[in-house]
mmCIF file of C-alpha atoms in Angstrom:
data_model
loop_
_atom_site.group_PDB
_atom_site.id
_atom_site.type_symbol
_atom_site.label_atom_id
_atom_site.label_comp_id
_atom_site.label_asym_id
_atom_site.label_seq_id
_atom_site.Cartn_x
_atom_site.Cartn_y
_atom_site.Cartn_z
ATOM 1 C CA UNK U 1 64.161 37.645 -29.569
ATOM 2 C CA UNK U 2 63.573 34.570 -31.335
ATOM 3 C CA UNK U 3 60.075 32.718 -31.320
ATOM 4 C CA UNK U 4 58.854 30.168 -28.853
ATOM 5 C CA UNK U 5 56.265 27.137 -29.528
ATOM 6 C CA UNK U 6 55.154 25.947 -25.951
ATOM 7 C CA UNK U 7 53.835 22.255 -27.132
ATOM 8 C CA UNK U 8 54.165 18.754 -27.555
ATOM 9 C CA UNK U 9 55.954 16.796 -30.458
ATOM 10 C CA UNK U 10 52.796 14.530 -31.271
ATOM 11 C CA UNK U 11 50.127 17.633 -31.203
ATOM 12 C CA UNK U 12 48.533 17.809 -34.440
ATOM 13 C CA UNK U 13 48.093 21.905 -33.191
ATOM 14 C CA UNK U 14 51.862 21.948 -32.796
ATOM 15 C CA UNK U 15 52.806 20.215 -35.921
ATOM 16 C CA UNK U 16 50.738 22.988 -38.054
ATOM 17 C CA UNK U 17 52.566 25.698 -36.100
ATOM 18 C CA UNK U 18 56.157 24.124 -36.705
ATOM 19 C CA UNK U 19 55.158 23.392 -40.241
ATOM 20 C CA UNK U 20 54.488 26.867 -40.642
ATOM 21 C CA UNK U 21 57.802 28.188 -38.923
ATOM 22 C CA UNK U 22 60.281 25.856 -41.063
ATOM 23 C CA UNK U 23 58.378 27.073 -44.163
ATOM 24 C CA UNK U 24 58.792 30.481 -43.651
ATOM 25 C CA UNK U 25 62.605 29.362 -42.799
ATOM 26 C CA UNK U 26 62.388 31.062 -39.162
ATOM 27 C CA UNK U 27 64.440 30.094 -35.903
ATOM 28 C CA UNK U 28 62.214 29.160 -32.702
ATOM 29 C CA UNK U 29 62.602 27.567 -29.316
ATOM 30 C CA UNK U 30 60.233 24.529 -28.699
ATOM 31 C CA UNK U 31 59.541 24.558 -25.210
ATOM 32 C CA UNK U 32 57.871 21.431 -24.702
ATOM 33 C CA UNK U 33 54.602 20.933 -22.389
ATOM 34 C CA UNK U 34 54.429 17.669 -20.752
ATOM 35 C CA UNK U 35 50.704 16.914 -20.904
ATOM 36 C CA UNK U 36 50.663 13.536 -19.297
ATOM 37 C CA UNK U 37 51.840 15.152 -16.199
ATOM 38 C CA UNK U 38 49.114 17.789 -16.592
ATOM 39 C CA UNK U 39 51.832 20.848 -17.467
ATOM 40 C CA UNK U 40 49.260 22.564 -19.616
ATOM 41 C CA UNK U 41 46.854 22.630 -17.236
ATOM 42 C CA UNK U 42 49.011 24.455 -14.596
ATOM 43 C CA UNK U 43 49.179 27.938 -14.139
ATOM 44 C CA UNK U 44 52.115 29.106 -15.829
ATOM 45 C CA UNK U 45 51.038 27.468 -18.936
ATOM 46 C CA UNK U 46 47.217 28.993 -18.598
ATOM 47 C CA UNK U 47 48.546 32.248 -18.966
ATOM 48 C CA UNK U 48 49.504 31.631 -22.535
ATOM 49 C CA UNK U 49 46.689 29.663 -23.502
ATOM 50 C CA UNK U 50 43.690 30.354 -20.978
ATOM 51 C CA UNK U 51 41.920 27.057 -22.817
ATOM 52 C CA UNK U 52 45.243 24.066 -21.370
ATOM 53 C CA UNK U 53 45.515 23.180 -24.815
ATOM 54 C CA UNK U 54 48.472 23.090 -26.717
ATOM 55 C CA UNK U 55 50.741 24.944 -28.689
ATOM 56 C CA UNK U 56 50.917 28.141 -26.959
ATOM 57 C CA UNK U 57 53.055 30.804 -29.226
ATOM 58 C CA UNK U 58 55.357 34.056 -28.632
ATOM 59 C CA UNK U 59 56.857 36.248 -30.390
ATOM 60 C CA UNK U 60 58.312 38.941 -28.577
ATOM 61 C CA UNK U 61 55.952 40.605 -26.165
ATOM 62 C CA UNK U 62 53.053 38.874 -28.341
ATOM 63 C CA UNK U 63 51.270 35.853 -27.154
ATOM 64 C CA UNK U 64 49.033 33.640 -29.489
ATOM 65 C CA UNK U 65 47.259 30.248 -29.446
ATOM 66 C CA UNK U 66 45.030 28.934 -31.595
ATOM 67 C CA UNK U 67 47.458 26.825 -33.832
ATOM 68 C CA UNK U 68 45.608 28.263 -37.220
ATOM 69 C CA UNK U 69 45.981 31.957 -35.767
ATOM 70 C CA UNK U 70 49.248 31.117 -34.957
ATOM 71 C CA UNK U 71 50.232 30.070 -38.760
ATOM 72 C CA UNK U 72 48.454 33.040 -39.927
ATOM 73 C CA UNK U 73 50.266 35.489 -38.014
ATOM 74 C CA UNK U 74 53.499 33.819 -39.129
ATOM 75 C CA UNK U 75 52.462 33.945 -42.699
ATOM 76 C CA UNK U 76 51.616 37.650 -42.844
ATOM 77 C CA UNK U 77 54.079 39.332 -40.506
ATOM 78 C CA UNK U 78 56.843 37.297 -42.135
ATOM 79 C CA UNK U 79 55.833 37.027 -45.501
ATOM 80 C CA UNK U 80 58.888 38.481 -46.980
ATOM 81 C CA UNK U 81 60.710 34.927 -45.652
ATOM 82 C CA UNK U 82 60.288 31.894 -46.986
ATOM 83 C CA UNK U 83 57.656 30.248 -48.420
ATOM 84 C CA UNK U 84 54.828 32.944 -49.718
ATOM 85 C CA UNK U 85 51.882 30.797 -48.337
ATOM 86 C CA UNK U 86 49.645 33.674 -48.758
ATOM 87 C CA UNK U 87 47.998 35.542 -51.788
ATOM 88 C CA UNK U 88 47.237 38.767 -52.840
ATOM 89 C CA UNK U 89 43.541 40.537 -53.337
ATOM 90 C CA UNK U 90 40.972 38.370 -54.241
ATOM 91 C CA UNK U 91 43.081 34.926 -54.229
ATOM 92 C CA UNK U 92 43.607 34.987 -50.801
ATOM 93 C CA UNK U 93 39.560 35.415 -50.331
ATOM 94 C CA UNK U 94 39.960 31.325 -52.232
ATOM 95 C CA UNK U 95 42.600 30.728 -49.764
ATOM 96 C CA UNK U 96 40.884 31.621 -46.973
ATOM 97 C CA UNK U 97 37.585 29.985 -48.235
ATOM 98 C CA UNK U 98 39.664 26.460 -48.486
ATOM 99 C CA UNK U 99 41.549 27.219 -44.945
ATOM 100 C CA UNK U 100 37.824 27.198 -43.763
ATOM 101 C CA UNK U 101 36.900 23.606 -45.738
ATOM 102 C CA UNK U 102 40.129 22.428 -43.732
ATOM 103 C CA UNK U 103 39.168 23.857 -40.268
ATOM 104 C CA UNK U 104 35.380 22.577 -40.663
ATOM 105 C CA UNK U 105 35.143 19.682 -43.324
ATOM 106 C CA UNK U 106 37.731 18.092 -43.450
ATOM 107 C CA UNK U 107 39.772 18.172 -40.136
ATOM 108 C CA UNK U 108 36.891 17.027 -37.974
ATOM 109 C CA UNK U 109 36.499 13.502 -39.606
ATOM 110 C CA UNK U 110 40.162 12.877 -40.172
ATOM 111 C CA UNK U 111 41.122 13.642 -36.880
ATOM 112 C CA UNK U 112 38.394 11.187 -35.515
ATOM 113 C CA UNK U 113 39.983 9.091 -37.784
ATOM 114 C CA UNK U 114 43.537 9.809 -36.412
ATOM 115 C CA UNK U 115 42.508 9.409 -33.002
ATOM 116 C CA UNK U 116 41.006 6.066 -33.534
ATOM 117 C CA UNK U 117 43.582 4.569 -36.078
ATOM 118 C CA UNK U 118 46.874 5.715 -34.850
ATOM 119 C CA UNK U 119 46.815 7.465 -31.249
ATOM 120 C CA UNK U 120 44.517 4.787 -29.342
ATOM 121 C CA UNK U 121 47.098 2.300 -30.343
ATOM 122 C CA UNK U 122 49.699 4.208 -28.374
ATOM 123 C CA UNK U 123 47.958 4.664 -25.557
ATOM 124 C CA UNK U 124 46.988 1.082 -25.374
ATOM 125 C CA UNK U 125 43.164 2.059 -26.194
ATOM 126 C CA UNK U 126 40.424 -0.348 -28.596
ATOM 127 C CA UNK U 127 39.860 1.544 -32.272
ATOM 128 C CA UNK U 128 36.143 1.879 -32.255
ATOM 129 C CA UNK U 129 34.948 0.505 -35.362
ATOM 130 C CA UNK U 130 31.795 2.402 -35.985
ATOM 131 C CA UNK U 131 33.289 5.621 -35.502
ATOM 132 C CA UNK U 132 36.138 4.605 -37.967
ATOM 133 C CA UNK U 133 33.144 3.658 -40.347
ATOM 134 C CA UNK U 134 31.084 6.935 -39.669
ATOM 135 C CA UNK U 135 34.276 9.260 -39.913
ATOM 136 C CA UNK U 136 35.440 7.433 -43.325
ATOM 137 C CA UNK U 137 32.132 8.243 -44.926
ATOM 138 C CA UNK U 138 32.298 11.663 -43.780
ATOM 139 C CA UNK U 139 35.673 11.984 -44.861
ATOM 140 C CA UNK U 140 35.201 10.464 -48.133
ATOM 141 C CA UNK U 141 32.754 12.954 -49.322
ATOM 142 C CA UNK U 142 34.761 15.640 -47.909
ATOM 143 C CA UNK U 143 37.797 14.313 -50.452
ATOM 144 C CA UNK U 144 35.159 14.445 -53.345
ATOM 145 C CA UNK U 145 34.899 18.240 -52.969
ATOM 146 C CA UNK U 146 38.343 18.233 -53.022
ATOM 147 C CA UNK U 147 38.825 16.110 -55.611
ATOM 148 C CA UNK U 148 36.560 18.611 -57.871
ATOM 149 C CA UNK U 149 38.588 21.225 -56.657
ATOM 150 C CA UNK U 150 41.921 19.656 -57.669
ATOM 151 C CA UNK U 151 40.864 19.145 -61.330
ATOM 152 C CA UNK U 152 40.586 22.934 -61.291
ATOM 153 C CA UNK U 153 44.119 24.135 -59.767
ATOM 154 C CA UNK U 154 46.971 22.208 -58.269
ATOM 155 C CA UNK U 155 46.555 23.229 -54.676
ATOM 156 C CA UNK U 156 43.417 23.982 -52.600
ATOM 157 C CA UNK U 157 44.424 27.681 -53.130
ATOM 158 C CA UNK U 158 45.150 28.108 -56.178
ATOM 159 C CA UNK U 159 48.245 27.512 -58.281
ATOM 160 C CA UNK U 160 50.645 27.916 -55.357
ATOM 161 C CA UNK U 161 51.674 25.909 -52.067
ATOM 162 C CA UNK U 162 49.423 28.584 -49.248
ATOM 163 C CA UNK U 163 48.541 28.289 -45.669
ATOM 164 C CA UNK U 164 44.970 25.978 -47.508
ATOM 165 C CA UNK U 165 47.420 23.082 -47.866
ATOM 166 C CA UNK U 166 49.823 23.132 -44.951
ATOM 167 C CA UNK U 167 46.840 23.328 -42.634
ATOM 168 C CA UNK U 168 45.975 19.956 -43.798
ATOM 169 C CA UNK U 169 49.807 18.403 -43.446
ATOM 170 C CA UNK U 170 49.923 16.867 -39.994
ATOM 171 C CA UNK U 171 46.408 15.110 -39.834
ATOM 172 C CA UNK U 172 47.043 14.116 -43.345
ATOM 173 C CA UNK U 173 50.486 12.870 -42.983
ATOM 174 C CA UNK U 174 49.321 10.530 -39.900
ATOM 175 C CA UNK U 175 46.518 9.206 -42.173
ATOM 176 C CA UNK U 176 49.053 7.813 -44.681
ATOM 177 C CA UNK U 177 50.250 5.517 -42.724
ATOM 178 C CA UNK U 178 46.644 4.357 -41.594
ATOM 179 C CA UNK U 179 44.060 2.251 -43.671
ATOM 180 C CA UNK U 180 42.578 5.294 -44.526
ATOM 181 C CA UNK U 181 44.880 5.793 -47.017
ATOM 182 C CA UNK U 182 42.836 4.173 -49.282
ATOM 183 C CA UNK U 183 40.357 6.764 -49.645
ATOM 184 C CA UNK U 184 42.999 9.240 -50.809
ATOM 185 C CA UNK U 185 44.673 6.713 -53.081
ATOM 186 C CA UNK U 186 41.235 6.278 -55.062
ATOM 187 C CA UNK U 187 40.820 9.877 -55.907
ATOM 188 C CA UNK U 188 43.899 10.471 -58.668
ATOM 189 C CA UNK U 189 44.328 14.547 -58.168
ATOM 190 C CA UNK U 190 44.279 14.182 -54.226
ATOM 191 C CA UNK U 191 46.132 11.617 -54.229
ATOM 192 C CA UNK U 192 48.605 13.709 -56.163
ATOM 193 C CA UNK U 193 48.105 16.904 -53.970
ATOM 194 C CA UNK U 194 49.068 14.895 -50.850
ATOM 195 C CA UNK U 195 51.993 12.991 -52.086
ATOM 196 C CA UNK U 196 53.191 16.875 -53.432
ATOM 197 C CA UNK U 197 52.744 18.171 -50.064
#
């Protein structure tokens, strides 16, 4: 049975997910979920993902959401495809301590930050100024950490390309074409871990 991701192409959520499956080099079915007609509120979709939010994931007769559960799932029961993305012993513990950073640091300012630099254009919506100012401060110190942490290894990780990095991938690669940009761009060894990702 090959894969399904139940989402939609602009979901952050989703892009990890997909991110994840072309790394690993698997097939999948994208079923997509047509949110501005409500589809993952309705019931067929709520019995994938109890929560209406997308992506929504299968594999066989297992159902997942929760796009970072989703990419570690992928990672370990097909870690023999693929990209590694994963470590061994104690490195994964540094993986795992950076997929946190991502989850909790750095993902909640720079996806304010997406939301008010790229999606309220397309939805014909006002970018909030002060909430672009509060989340680039936020993020800003956030991308010092990591800017410490990139003098000592070339990914978040470690030496290798893991699950630490990709997490960051869709939020990040939305920010590059904002004004935000700039904040990577002054940091020299993240602005060399996101152009290598």
């Amino acid at each position: 049975m090959v894969m399904k991701v139940h989402g939609a192409v602009l979901s952050t959520a989703a892009m990890r997910v997909f991110a994840t499956l072309y790394e690993k080099d698997l097939e999948f079915e994208f079923v997509p979920v047509d949110m501005g007609a409500g589809e993952h509120k309705q019931e067929r979709f709520l019995a994938l993902n109890p929560f209406g939010q997308v992506p929504a994931f299968e594999d066989g007769d297992l159902q997942l959401f929760e796009s970072r559960a989703i990419t570690q799932y992928i990672a370990f029961a097909y870690k023999d495809k693929g990209t590694p993305l994963l470590c061994e012993g104690k490195p994964m513990a540094t993986v795992s301590v950076w997929m946190e950073v991502e989850a909790h640091q750095f993902d909640t300012a720079a996806s304010k930050l997406q939301w008010e630099l790229m999606f309220k254009s397309i939805f014909g919506m006002a970018t909030d100024a002060a909430v672009v100012e509060e989340n680039e401060a936020k993020l800003s110190k956030v991308l010092d950490v990591y800017e410490a942490r990139l003098s000592q290894s070339k990914y978040m990780g470690g030496d290798c390309f893991t699950l630490a990095d990709l997490h960051h991938l869709p939020v990040l690669t939305n920010l590059m074409g904002t004004t935000v940009k700039k904040l990577f761009d002054a940091r020299p060894k993240v602005s060399a871990w996101a152009a290598d990702i």
